[in-house]
Structure formats: C-alpha cells, structure tokens
Coordinates of C-alpha atoms in Angstrom, one line a residue:
Chain A
P10 CA 124.4 155.3 85.7
P11 CA 123.5 158.8 84.6
F12 CA 120.0 157.7 84.8
L13 CA 120.1 157.2 88.0
F14 CA 122.1 160.3 88.9
V15 CA 119.6 162.1 86.8
L16 CA 116.8 160.5 89.1
C17 CA 118.5 161.4 92.2
I18 CA 118.7 165.2 91.2
M19 CA 115.3 165.0 90.7
Y20 CA 114.6 163.7 94.0
S21 CA 116.5 166.1 95.6
T22 CA 114.0 169.1 94.5
F23 CA 110.9 166.9 96.3
P24 CA 112.0 167.7 99.5
G25 CA 111.8 171.4 99.0
R26 CA 108.3 171.0 99.2
Y27 CA 108.2 169.6 102.6
S28 CA 110.7 171.8 104.3
D29 CA 109.8 174.5 107.0
D30 CA 113.4 176.1 107.2
D31 CA 114.8 176.7 103.7
G32 CA 118.4 177.2 103.6
E33 CA 119.7 174.7 105.9
D34 CA 117.5 171.8 104.7
I35 CA 118.2 172.1 101.0
V36 CA 121.8 171.8 102.1
D37 CA 120.9 168.8 104.2
L38 CA 119.1 167.0 101.7
D39 CA 121.6 167.4 99.2
D40 CA 123.9 165.9 101.6
N41 CA 121.5 162.9 102.4
D42 CA 120.7 162.5 98.9
F43 CA 124.3 162.1 97.9
A44 CA 124.9 160.0 101.0
E45 CA 123.3 157.3 99.4
F46 CA 126.5 156.9 97.1
E47 CA 128.6 156.8 100.2
D48 CA 129.5 154.5 103.1
M49 CA 127.1 154.5 105.9
N50 CA 129.9 155.6 108.2
D51 CA 130.3 158.7 106.5
E52 CA 126.7 159.8 107.0
Q53 CA 126.8 162.8 108.7
A54 CA 124.6 164.4 111.6
A55 CA 121.7 165.7 109.8
E56 CA 118.8 167.2 111.0
T57 CA 115.5 167.2 108.9
E58 CA 111.9 168.1 109.0
T59 CA 111.5 167.0 105.8
A60 CA 110.7 163.7 104.3
P61 CA 111.7 162.6 101.0
P62 CA 108.6 160.7 99.4
P63 CA 107.8 157.5 101.0
R64 CA 109.2 154.5 99.2
A65 CA 108.3 150.8 99.8
S66 CA 111.1 149.1 101.7
Q67 CA 111.3 146.4 104.3
T68 CA 114.7 146.3 105.5
S69 CA 115.9 148.2 108.5
Q70 CA 119.2 148.4 109.3
P71 CA 120.9 149.2 112.6
E72 CA 120.5 152.8 112.9
E73 CA 123.5 155.3 113.1
D74 CA 124.0 158.1 115.2
E75 CA 122.4 160.6 112.9
D76 CA 119.3 158.7 112.3
E77 CA 119.0 158.3 116.1
D78 CA 119.6 162.4 116.2
E79 CA 117.1 162.6 113.6
A80 CA 114.8 160.7 115.5
T81 CA 115.1 162.9 118.8
V82 CA 115.2 166.1 117.1
E83 CA 112.1 165.4 115.2
L84 CA 109.2 167.1 116.8
E85 CA 106.7 167.3 114.5
D86 CA 104.2 164.4 114.7
G87 CA 103.7 163.2 111.3
Q88 CA 107.3 163.0 110.4
D89 CA 108.1 159.6 112.2
G90 CA 107.0 157.4 109.6
F91 CA 109.1 159.1 107.0
E92 CA 112.4 158.5 109.2
D93 CA 112.4 154.6 108.9
S94 CA 111.8 154.8 105.3
E95 CA 114.3 157.5 104.8
T96 CA 117.2 155.4 106.4
Q97 CA 115.9 152.3 105.0
D98 CA 115.9 154.0 101.5
Q99 CA 119.7 155.0 102.2
D100 CA 120.7 151.8 103.2
M101 CA 119.2 149.9 100.4
Y102 CA 120.8 152.5 98.0
S103 CA 124.1 152.4 99.5
K104 CA 124.0 148.7 99.1
Y105 CA 122.8 148.7 95.6
D106 CA 124.9 151.4 94.2
R107 CA 128.1 151.0 96.1
E108 CA 130.0 149.3 93.2
E109 CA 128.4 151.5 90.7
F110 CA 128.8 154.5 92.2
D111 CA 132.4 154.4 93.1
G112 CA 133.8 156.5 90.8
I113 CA 131.1 159.3 91.7
E114 CA 132.2 159.4 95.4
G115 CA 134.6 162.4 94.5
I116 CA 131.7 164.2 93.2
G117 CA 129.7 163.6 96.2
D118 CA 132.7 164.7 98.4
M119 CA 132.7 168.0 96.6
A120 CA 129.6 168.7 96.8
K121 CA 129.2 168.0 100.5
P122 CA 131.7 170.7 102.0
G123 CA 132.4 170.3 105.5
H124 CA 130.5 167.0 105.5
S125 CA 133.2 165.7 107.9
M126 CA 132.4 168.4 110.5
K127 CA 129.5 167.6 112.6
D128 CA 126.7 170.3 112.1
P129 CA 125.7 171.7 115.4
L130 CA 122.2 170.4 116.5
I131 CA 119.8 172.8 115.9
I132 CA 116.3 171.9 117.7
H133 CA 113.3 173.5 115.9
T134 CA 110.5 173.9 118.2
V135 CA 107.2 173.8 116.7
P136 CA 105.1 176.8 117.9
A137 CA 103.1 175.5 120.6
H138 CA 99.7 176.6 119.2
L139 CA 100.2 174.3 116.3
Q140 CA 100.3 171.4 118.7
N141 CA 96.8 170.1 119.4
S142 CA 97.5 169.7 123.1
W143 CA 95.8 171.4 126.0
E144 CA 99.1 170.9 128.0
S145 CA 100.8 174.0 126.4
Y146 CA 98.0 176.3 127.6
Y147 CA 98.6 175.4 131.5
M148 CA 99.0 179.1 132.4
E149 CA 95.8 180.2 131.0
I150 CA 93.9 177.1 132.8
L151 CA 95.7 178.3 135.9
M152 CA 94.2 181.7 135.5
V153 CA 90.8 180.6 134.7
T154 CA 90.8 178.3 137.8
G155 CA 92.1 181.3 140.0
L156 CA 89.2 183.3 138.8
L157 CA 86.8 180.5 139.4
V158 CA 88.1 180.1 142.9
Y159 CA 87.7 183.9 143.4
I160 CA 84.2 183.7 142.4
M161 CA 83.6 180.9 144.6
N162 CA 84.9 182.7 147.7
Y163 CA 82.8 185.6 146.9
I164 CA 79.5 183.6 147.1
I165 CA 80.5 181.7 150.3
G166 CA 81.9 184.9 152.0
K167 CA 78.9 186.9 151.2
N168 CA 76.5 184.2 152.2
K169 CA 78.2 183.8 155.5
N170 CA 78.4 187.4 156.2
S171 CA 74.5 187.7 155.6
R172 CA 74.0 184.9 158.1
L173 CA 75.8 186.3 160.8
A174 CA 74.2 189.7 160.2
H175 CA 70.8 188.1 160.3
A176 CA 71.7 186.0 163.5
W177 CA 72.7 189.1 165.2
F178 CA 69.7 191.0 164.1
N179 CA 67.4 188.2 165.3
S180 CA 69.0 187.9 168.8
H181 CA 68.8 191.7 169.4
R182 CA 65.6 192.4 167.8
E183 CA 63.6 192.3 170.9
L184 CA 65.9 194.4 172.9
L185 CA 65.9 197.1 170.0
E186 CA 62.2 197.0 169.6
S187 CA 61.5 197.3 173.2
N188 CA 63.7 200.5 173.4
F189 CA 63.0 202.3 170.0
A190 CA 59.9 203.2 168.5
L191 CA 61.7 203.1 164.9
V192 CA 63.9 200.1 164.1
G193 CA 65.2 200.0 161.0
D194 CA 65.0 203.0 158.3
D195 CA 67.1 203.4 155.2
G196 CA 65.7 207.1 154.8
T197 CA 64.0 206.6 151.6
S198 CA 60.3 205.8 152.3
K199 CA 58.0 208.6 152.8
E200 CA 56.9 207.7 156.2
A201 CA 58.8 206.9 159.4
V202 CA 57.9 203.2 159.4
S203 CA 60.1 200.6 160.9
T204 CA 61.4 198.4 157.9
G205 CA 62.5 195.7 160.6
K206 CA 65.5 194.9 158.6
L207 CA 69.0 195.7 158.0
N208 CA 70.1 198.2 155.8
Q209 CA 72.9 196.6 153.4
E210 CA 75.5 198.8 152.5
N211 CA 78.1 196.5 151.4
E212 CA 78.6 192.9 151.2
H213 CA 80.4 193.2 154.6
I214 CA 78.5 196.4 156.2
Y215 CA 75.2 196.5 157.4
N216 CA 73.4 199.4 158.8
L217 CA 70.5 199.8 161.3
W218 CA 69.0 203.1 162.4
C219 CA 66.9 203.2 165.4
S220 CA 65.1 206.1 166.7
G221 CA 62.4 207.3 168.9
R222 CA 63.6 207.2 172.4
V223 CA 64.1 209.3 175.4
C224 CA 67.4 211.0 175.7
C225 CA 68.7 210.2 172.2
E226 CA 68.1 211.5 168.6
G227 CA 69.0 208.1 167.2
M228 CA 71.4 205.2 167.2
L229 CA 73.2 203.8 164.4
I230 CA 74.8 200.3 164.3
Q231 CA 77.0 199.2 162.0
L232 CA 78.0 195.5 161.7
K233 CA 81.4 195.7 160.1
F234 CA 82.2 192.3 159.2
L235 CA 85.3 190.9 157.7
K236 CA 85.7 191.0 153.9
R237 CA 85.1 187.3 153.5
Q238 CA 83.8 188.1 150.1
D239 CA 87.0 189.3 148.8
L240 CA 89.8 186.6 148.4
L241 CA 92.6 189.0 148.7
N242 CA 91.3 190.0 152.2
V243 CA 91.0 186.5 153.2
L244 CA 94.6 185.7 152.4
A245 CA 95.8 189.0 154.0
R246 CA 93.9 188.2 157.3
M247 CA 95.8 185.0 157.4
M248 CA 98.9 187.0 158.2
R249 CA 96.9 189.6 160.7
P250 CA 94.1 188.1 162.4
V251 CA 91.3 191.2 162.8
C252 CA 87.6 190.5 164.4
D253 CA 84.3 191.7 163.2
Q254 CA 83.1 194.7 164.8
V255 CA 79.9 196.1 165.8
Q256 CA 80.0 199.8 166.0
I257 CA 77.2 201.9 167.8
K258 CA 76.8 205.2 167.5
V259 CA 74.3 207.0 169.8
T260 CA 73.3 210.5 169.0
L261 CA 72.1 212.4 171.9
S262 CA 69.8 215.4 171.9
D263 CA 71.3 218.5 172.7
D264 CA 70.4 219.0 176.6
D265 CA 70.5 215.3 177.5
M266 CA 74.4 215.1 177.8
D267 CA 76.5 216.8 180.0
T268 CA 80.0 218.1 178.7
F269 CA 82.6 215.7 178.9
V270 CA 85.0 213.8 176.6
F271 CA 86.1 210.2 177.7
A272 CA 87.2 207.2 176.1
V273 CA 88.1 203.8 177.4
G274 CA 89.5 200.9 175.3
T275 CA 92.3 198.7 174.2
K276 CA 95.6 200.4 174.2
K277 CA 96.1 200.3 170.6
A278 CA 92.5 201.5 170.1
T279 CA 92.8 204.4 172.5
A280 CA 96.0 205.2 171.2
K281 CA 94.7 205.5 167.6
L282 CA 91.5 207.3 168.7
Q283 CA 93.7 209.9 170.5
K284 CA 95.5 210.8 167.5
E285 CA 92.6 210.8 165.0
M286 CA 89.8 212.0 166.8
Q287 CA 89.3 215.6 166.7
D288 CA 87.6 215.9 170.3
L289 CA 89.9 213.7 171.8
S290 CA 93.1 215.0 170.7
E291 CA 92.0 218.7 171.5
F292 CA 90.6 218.3 174.7
C293 CA 92.2 215.4 176.4
G294 CA 95.6 214.8 177.9
D295 CA 98.3 213.4 175.7
K296 CA 98.7 209.9 176.8
P297 CA 96.2 207.4 177.7
K298 CA 96.3 206.2 181.2
S299 CA 96.3 202.6 182.1
G300 CA 93.0 201.2 183.2
A301 CA 94.6 199.5 186.2
K302 CA 94.3 202.7 188.5
Y303 CA 90.4 202.4 188.1
G304 CA 90.1 198.7 188.7
L305 CA 90.0 197.8 185.0
P306 CA 92.1 195.2 183.4
D307 CA 95.5 196.2 182.3
S308 CA 94.9 195.6 178.6
L309 CA 92.6 198.8 178.7
A310 CA 93.5 202.1 178.5
I311 CA 91.7 205.3 179.5
V312 CA 91.4 208.8 177.8
S313 CA 89.6 211.5 179.5
E314 CA 89.5 215.0 180.0
M315 CA 89.9 215.2 183.6
G316 CA 90.3 212.7 186.3
E317 CA 86.9 213.6 187.7
V318 CA 85.3 212.6 184.6
T319 CA 86.7 209.2 184.9
D320 CA 85.8 208.9 188.5
G321 CA 82.2 209.7 187.6
V322 CA 81.9 207.3 184.9
M323 CA 83.5 204.5 186.3
D324 CA 81.5 203.6 188.8
S325 CA 81.4 200.0 190.3
K326 CA 78.8 198.8 188.1
M327 CA 80.6 200.0 184.9
V328 CA 84.0 198.5 186.0
H329 CA 82.2 195.2 186.6
Y330 CA 80.6 195.2 183.3
I331 CA 83.7 196.3 181.7
T332 CA 85.9 193.8 183.3
N333 CA 83.5 190.9 182.3
H334 CA 83.4 191.8 178.8
A335 CA 87.1 193.2 178.5
D336 CA 87.9 191.0 175.5
K337 CA 85.0 192.2 173.4
I338 CA 85.3 195.8 174.1
E339 CA 87.3 197.6 171.4
S340 CA 86.7 201.1 172.3
I341 CA 84.1 203.3 174.0
H342 CA 84.0 207.0 173.4
F343 CA 81.7 209.5 175.0
S344 CA 81.8 213.0 173.9
D345 CA 79.7 216.0 173.6
Q346 CA 81.8 217.2 170.9
F347 CA 82.3 214.6 168.4
S348 CA 82.9 215.7 165.1
G349 CA 84.5 212.7 163.6
P350 CA 88.2 212.1 162.9
K351 CA 90.7 215.1 162.2
V352 CA 90.2 216.4 159.0
M353 CA 93.3 217.4 157.2
Q354 CA 93.8 221.0 157.6
E355 CA 94.1 223.2 154.6
E356 CA 96.4 226.1 154.2
G357 CA 94.3 228.7 156.2
Q358 CA 92.7 227.9 159.4
P359 CA 88.8 226.6 159.1
L360 CA 86.6 229.5 159.6
K361 CA 84.7 227.8 162.1
L362 CA 84.7 224.8 164.1
P363 CA 83.4 221.9 162.8
E364 CA 79.8 220.7 163.8
T365 CA 79.8 218.8 166.7
K366 CA 77.4 216.2 168.0
K367 CA 76.9 214.8 171.3
S368 CA 77.3 211.1 170.8
L369 CA 78.2 207.8 172.5
L370 CA 80.3 205.7 170.5
F371 CA 80.9 201.9 171.2
T372 CA 83.1 199.7 169.1
F373 CA 82.7 196.0 170.3
N374 CA 84.8 193.0 168.9
V375 CA 82.9 189.7 168.1
P376 CA 84.6 187.1 169.9
G377 CA 86.0 184.3 168.0
M378 CA 88.7 186.3 165.9
G379 CA 87.4 185.8 162.5
N380 CA 85.7 182.4 163.2
T381 CA 82.7 184.0 164.5
S382 CA 79.2 181.7 164.5
P383 CA 75.8 183.2 165.2
K384 CA 75.9 182.0 168.7
D385 CA 78.5 184.6 169.5
M386 CA 76.2 187.5 168.7
D387 CA 74.1 186.5 171.6
S388 CA 76.8 187.3 173.9
L389 CA 76.8 191.1 172.9
L390 CA 73.2 191.5 174.5
P391 CA 74.3 192.1 177.7
L392 CA 76.5 194.8 176.7
M393 CA 73.8 196.7 174.7
N394 CA 72.0 196.7 177.8
M395 CA 74.9 198.1 179.7
G396 CA 75.0 200.6 177.2
K397 CA 71.6 202.0 177.5
Q398 CA 71.7 202.0 181.2
K399 CA 74.9 203.9 181.3
A400 CA 73.7 206.7 179.0
D401 CA 71.2 207.4 181.9
R402 CA 73.4 207.1 184.7
N403 CA 76.4 208.8 183.6
R404 CA 74.5 211.9 182.7
A405 CA 73.3 212.1 186.3
R406 CA 76.6 211.3 188.0
V407 CA 78.7 213.4 185.8
E408 CA 76.6 216.3 185.8
E409 CA 76.8 216.4 189.6
N410 CA 80.6 216.3 189.5
F411 CA 81.0 218.5 186.8
L412 CA 79.1 221.4 188.1
K413 CA 81.5 221.5 190.9
Q414 CA 84.6 221.8 188.5
T415 CA 84.4 223.4 185.1
H416 CA 87.0 223.6 182.6
A417 CA 88.4 226.9 181.7
Q418 CA 88.6 226.7 178.0
R419 CA 85.5 224.9 177.6
Q420 CA 83.6 227.5 179.6
E421 CA 84.9 230.3 177.7
A422 CA 84.1 228.8 174.4
A423 CA 80.6 227.9 175.7
Q424 CA 80.4 231.4 176.9
T425 CA 81.4 233.0 173.7
R426 CA 79.3 230.9 171.7
R427 CA 76.3 231.8 173.9
E428 CA 77.2 235.3 173.7
E429 CA 77.3 235.3 169.9
K430 CA 74.0 233.9 169.7
K431 CA 72.5 236.4 171.9
R432 CA 74.2 239.1 170.4
A433 CA 72.9 237.9 166.8
E434 CA 69.5 237.8 168.1
K435 CA 69.5 241.1 169.8
E436 CA 70.8 242.6 166.4
R437 CA 68.0 240.9 164.8
I438 CA 65.6 242.6 167.1
M439 CA 67.2 245.7 166.6
N440 CA 67.0 245.6 162.8
E441 CA 63.1 245.0 163.0
E442 CA 61.6 248.0 161.7
D443 CA 58.2 247.5 163.3
P444 CA 58.2 248.3 166.8
E445 CA 55.5 246.1 167.4
R446 CA 57.7 243.1 165.9
Q447 CA 60.4 243.9 167.9
R448 CA 58.4 244.0 171.1
R449 CA 57.1 240.5 170.3
L450 CA 60.4 239.0 169.3
E451 CA 61.8 240.2 172.6
E452 CA 59.1 238.6 174.6
A453 CA 59.7 235.3 172.6
A454 CA 63.5 235.6 173.3
Q455 CA 62.8 236.3 177.0
R456 CA 60.3 233.3 177.4
R457 CA 62.8 231.1 175.8
D458 CA 65.5 231.8 178.4
Q459 CA 62.9 231.6 181.0
K460 CA 62.0 227.9 179.9
K461 CA 65.8 227.0 179.7
I462 CA 66.2 228.0 183.3
E463 CA 63.2 226.3 184.5
K464 CA 64.2 222.9 182.6
K465 CA 67.5 222.9 184.2
Q466 CA 66.1 223.5 187.6
M467 CA 63.8 220.6 186.9
K468 CA 66.5 218.6 186.1
M469 CA 68.5 219.2 189.1
K470 CA 65.5 218.3 191.1
Q471 CA 65.2 215.1 189.2
I472 CA 68.7 214.3 189.7
K473 CA 68.6 214.9 193.4
V474 CA 65.7 212.5 193.6
K475 CA 67.5 209.8 191.7
A476 CA 70.4 210.2 193.8
M477 CA 68.7 209.6 196.9
Chain B
M26 CA 66.0 204.4 190.6
S27 CA 63.3 201.9 189.2
F28 CA 61.7 205.0 187.6
N29 CA 63.5 204.6 184.4
N30 CA 63.1 200.8 184.0
M31 CA 59.5 200.8 184.3
A32 CA 58.5 203.6 182.1
D33 CA 58.8 202.7 178.3
P34 CA 61.6 204.6 177.0
R35 CA 60.1 204.9 173.5
R36 CA 59.0 208.2 172.3
Q37 CA 57.2 208.1 169.2
N38 CA 57.5 211.9 168.7
K39 CA 61.0 211.9 169.0
I40 CA 61.6 210.0 165.7
L41 CA 64.3 211.2 163.4
R42 CA 64.8 209.8 160.0
Y43 CA 68.1 208.1 158.9
K44 CA 70.3 210.3 156.9
P45 CA 73.0 208.4 155.1
P46 CA 76.2 210.0 156.4
S47 CA 77.7 212.4 154.1
T48 CA 80.8 211.4 152.3
D49 CA 82.1 215.0 151.7
T50 CA 82.8 215.4 155.3
N51 CA 84.4 212.1 155.9
P52 CA 86.5 211.1 153.0
T53 CA 89.0 209.2 155.3
L54 CA 86.0 206.8 156.2
E55 CA 85.6 205.3 153.0
D56 CA 87.4 202.6 151.6
P57 CA 89.3 203.4 148.5
T58 CA 89.8 199.8 147.4
P59 CA 87.2 199.5 144.6
D60 CA 88.2 202.7 143.2
Y61 CA 91.9 202.0 143.1
M62 CA 91.1 198.5 141.7
N63 CA 89.0 200.2 139.1
L64 CA 91.6 202.3 137.7
L65 CA 94.2 199.7 138.0
G66 CA 92.1 197.4 136.1
M67 CA 91.6 200.1 133.4
I68 CA 95.3 200.7 133.4
F69 CA 96.4 197.1 133.0
S70 CA 93.9 196.3 130.2
M71 CA 94.9 199.4 128.2
C72 CA 98.3 198.2 128.6
G73 CA 97.5 194.5 127.5
L74 CA 96.0 196.1 124.5
M75 CA 98.5 198.4 123.2
L76 CA 101.7 196.4 124.4
K77 CA 100.0 192.9 123.3
L78 CA 101.0 191.7 126.8
K79 CA 98.8 188.7 127.8
W80 CA 99.6 188.7 131.5
C81 CA 98.6 192.4 131.8
A82 CA 95.2 191.5 130.4
W83 CA 94.8 188.7 132.9
I84 CA 95.5 191.0 135.7
A85 CA 93.2 193.3 134.7
V86 CA 90.4 190.8 134.6
Y87 CA 91.4 190.0 138.2
C88 CA 91.3 193.8 139.3
S89 CA 87.8 194.3 137.8
F90 CA 86.6 191.3 139.8
I91 CA 88.3 192.4 143.1
S92 CA 86.8 196.0 142.5
F93 CA 83.6 194.3 142.1
A94 CA 83.8 192.4 145.3
N95 CA 84.7 195.4 147.2
S96 CA 82.2 198.0 145.8
R97 CA 79.5 199.7 147.9
S98 CA 76.0 199.0 146.9
S99 CA 75.4 202.8 146.1
E100 CA 78.0 202.6 143.5
D101 CA 77.4 202.7 139.8
T102 CA 77.0 199.3 138.1
K103 CA 77.6 200.9 134.7
Q104 CA 81.3 201.8 135.8
M105 CA 82.0 198.4 137.2
M106 CA 80.5 196.6 133.9
S107 CA 82.5 198.8 131.8
S108 CA 85.9 198.1 133.6
F109 CA 84.9 194.5 133.5
M110 CA 84.1 194.3 129.6
L111 CA 87.3 196.5 128.9
S112 CA 89.4 193.9 130.8
I113 CA 87.6 190.9 129.0
S114 CA 88.2 192.7 125.7
A115 CA 91.9 193.1 126.3
V116 CA 92.3 189.4 127.1
V117 CA 90.4 188.4 123.9
M118 CA 92.3 190.8 121.6
S119 CA 95.6 189.8 123.0
Y120 CA 94.7 186.0 122.0
L121 CA 93.2 186.8 118.7
Q122 CA 96.5 188.6 117.7
N123 CA 98.8 185.8 119.3
P124 CA 97.2 182.5 119.9
Q125 CA 100.4 181.3 121.6
P126 CA 100.0 180.5 125.2
M127 CA 101.3 182.5 127.8
S128 CA 105.0 181.7 128.9
P129 CA 105.6 182.1 132.7
P130 CA 108.2 184.4 133.6
W131 CA 110.5 181.8 134.8

C-alpha cells in the first residue's frame, strides 16, 4: 500500500510537463490522482488540458459528468486520445484499490479542499494561430478578395471607358477632320501635326484639341466618362445616377464674336452655372428663366444678359434643334467674357479683372444614363453640326440686334479699356526720344486704327449680304 | 447663305498649339480624390504600424489602390508607389508582430 501511494505521488508530478496553465492544473491533477482512491460518484468536475502518461487499458466505463465535461472542454487536438485512457485508468484503479485504500480516504478528502464544490468551467481557447485551419483567417481572406474584386473592376472599367472613347472618336472623326486643320494635339511635339488620336488624361477623361478653322482659335473636346475604374464610384453611382458627359469648349478669336453672355440648359445646370461662373453671375439677371417662353421644353432654363440676346440666339432652327435633343443637352454657354468659375476672393479686391476669353461651351449628356454603348455616340453627331452652324449664325444675328442696344456697364468697361490702351500707347509714343521713331509709331498706330474700322465696315457689309 | 457651307472652313494658318490648362488658375476644377486618398493611406499605414492595428493597415492598402485608380496620368508615379509600398509594409509588419487573425469588431 505505501508503495502504491508513492507511485501515485510520482505520477502526480508527470502531468506537470503537459500542462499549459500552471496553478489550476496541478490542483486538478492532484484531485484526479486522489480520485482513484474514491468512489466514482465523488469525482468532481475537472478541467484538464493535460494528460497523464498513457496506460494500456481496455475497459471503458460509462462516463460521468466530469468526463463529458472534459470531453467538451478539450479543445486541443492531440489530447482526445488521452481522455479515454485517463477515465479508464481511474475506473480501473478505483475498482482495484477500493478495498485497499479505504482507510486513506480521509487523506484524500483533506487533500482536496472544496472538492464537493463544482469548480466553474473555465474554457481555455487555444490561440487561433496555433490551430492549423484557414477558417480562422476569414477576415483576411475577405480583405484579399475585396482587393481582387477592386482590381478586376479597375481593369474592366478602364477598358470600357477606352472603348467608348474610341467609338466616339471614330464616329466623329470625319466631321472633325473636315472642319479643322489640326485634329489632336498634345502640345508636346515640335511641329503642329495632327496626331489623330485622343489624348488620355486619366482613366476616365479624354481630351481632343482641334484647331485651324475660321472664326475659332481652337476647340477642346473633353470626354468625361464615369469613373468606371473606381469601385467606390461605381457603388456611389448606384445611389445617384449620373451620365457620361462630352464637354466642348470653343475659343473664338477676338473679333469673331459679339459681346454677349448667354446660357441655356437643364434647370439644375443653369442654376449651378449662374452661381459658379464669373461671367454669368456678373452680367446676367438673378434667376434663370424657364425655357417655355421661347418655345423650349419646360425642363430647360435660360440665363441671359438681356431679352434681346435670347431672341437673337433662339431662332427657329435653334429651337428646333434644342427641342429635339433636349435630353442630351446639359448646358450651352456662350460668353465673350468667359473666365472660368468664380475664384475665391482674397482679402483685398483683385487688382485686375481676370483674363477673359471669348468662348462657347457646350456640355452634352450621353444618353443611356451610365449604360452607354458606342452606338449612342453617333447620336451626338447632329449636335456637333448644330454647334458649328450656330457659331456663324449667331454672330450675324446678334450683332445686328446688339448694335441697336448696348449695355451701359459693358460699354463703359469696354470704353475704359480702350482708352487705357490708347493712353498707354500714346505715352509710349511720347516717351520716345527719337522724333523719327515717334513719328513712325504714330503712323503705325493710325494705320492700325484705320484697319480696324475698315474691317468692321466690311463685316457689316457681309452681314447685310447674308441677311438678304 | 450657302457661301459658308461650300467654302472649306479649315485654315491651316490659324492653327494654335494645345496648351494644357494651367492648374494654378483653376484649383477648383481638379478632382481632389487621389490626393486625399494618398494622404489617408499614409496616415492609416502609420497608425497601423505604430499602434499595431491590423485593420488600419488593410484600410491603408485599399486607400492606396483607390488613389491609384483615380490618379491623373500627369501625376508622379513615385508618390503612388511609395504610398503603396508603405501600406503593404504596414500589413506585413502587423502580421509579423502578431500572427493572430484579425477579429471582427462585432
């Protein structure tokens, strides 16, 4: 009997090697060891992560509660095998030793204080990275999948935008080439040779610069597509549908356009333009007027400097064109004082007026609300034609009307500007030391003025002929 | 009336070269997304590195991808690559220090 006792004590030290948690396990192990000398019913709920050395045993007894608890608590894989042997050991030993160790029960009792209390179950979770299962990394797998989806969308979106752009260009190429001497220029090559290609600024913006035509300095066409290459944008667009846009900006040479400011477009667009554009907010009335007054569909609104300007621009053909393509027009903005959107003013007033450029701006929506196909590009062709014709026509008409009435503010501004220029020139002339030089400069100035007057007269004559 | 249509409107002598619009005069026209995303990506990757937060590092990777997708062709690729590398290194370092998988916040 003492010999066995010693053996048991020896065995109690073994599990120390297998345990992960120190304090509780040793106590538990002691309990388990001593449980061999006790009735099976008295065995308390125990949690183990350790295993006593495996002993060969065949018998298996009906499991008790604690054994089942052990089985459920057990999380580590390799430990299952030990469970059975342990219970079997206990059973065997308890059967074998019951009579022999009856007297020692008391000791066993003392050694296990609080044995009758059920110890609370403490579930030890194995750190997930020790488990060899990919499932625990599901968040990472989710992240990587998200990235792959993003990359796929980028490639698909980029290709679609590119296809749309080239389809547009192919269908409009002839029109452009018949109207402009230079089609496609990126500003980098030494000579002004048509590249015949779109200039890609972005994955969703394509530029095309055309130049070399009567009446305009150049025309910049910007194909502003939706950001199909950015997944966030795609998702945002599902909430709020937006269209691809074609923005055309025609810069006119200085003497080809008469002075007026005018815009027509969807109600939203005109309101926005009115607020943002420097020239519209300065020269035009407060609110855009509904287009219905001039025969346009109700969805469009007009912002203009004066009623006469509107009348001049909106001749019947114009109205006809616009009504037909009303769904494609986002905004049309003619201005001789175009200087871009309002710049935030600094503390002091700007010293000089911002540079102005005479320009016509068209913004067209590509129909299809985001699901455009290359076919839709062709429908924009007639609109382009309209634009060209209008440029010539408007000048004629409006010039006539406008000569009759002049805006007071504009006149003054123009007058002052001219006077400034003249004065500056005169000063220059005065400052010339050499009288000979002086005389020559004066003559040059005179000649220039003369030419200007002549030109104007010629134009008047041309207009009269055209009007007839 | 037909005078205009018959004559060729093209004028070779009136060609003007393309001048890319200067961005100084129109700062409002530019899309600020790539710059914001770049900055955000860097901030998140620094957070992820310093505070050892895995989700910060992952968000940084996403930010740098978004910034790349929205970038203009004229933009510096070095900047893009550096933010991308920084975010990848943040992710790798977070996992080296703490190989546990990320736990969802719920």
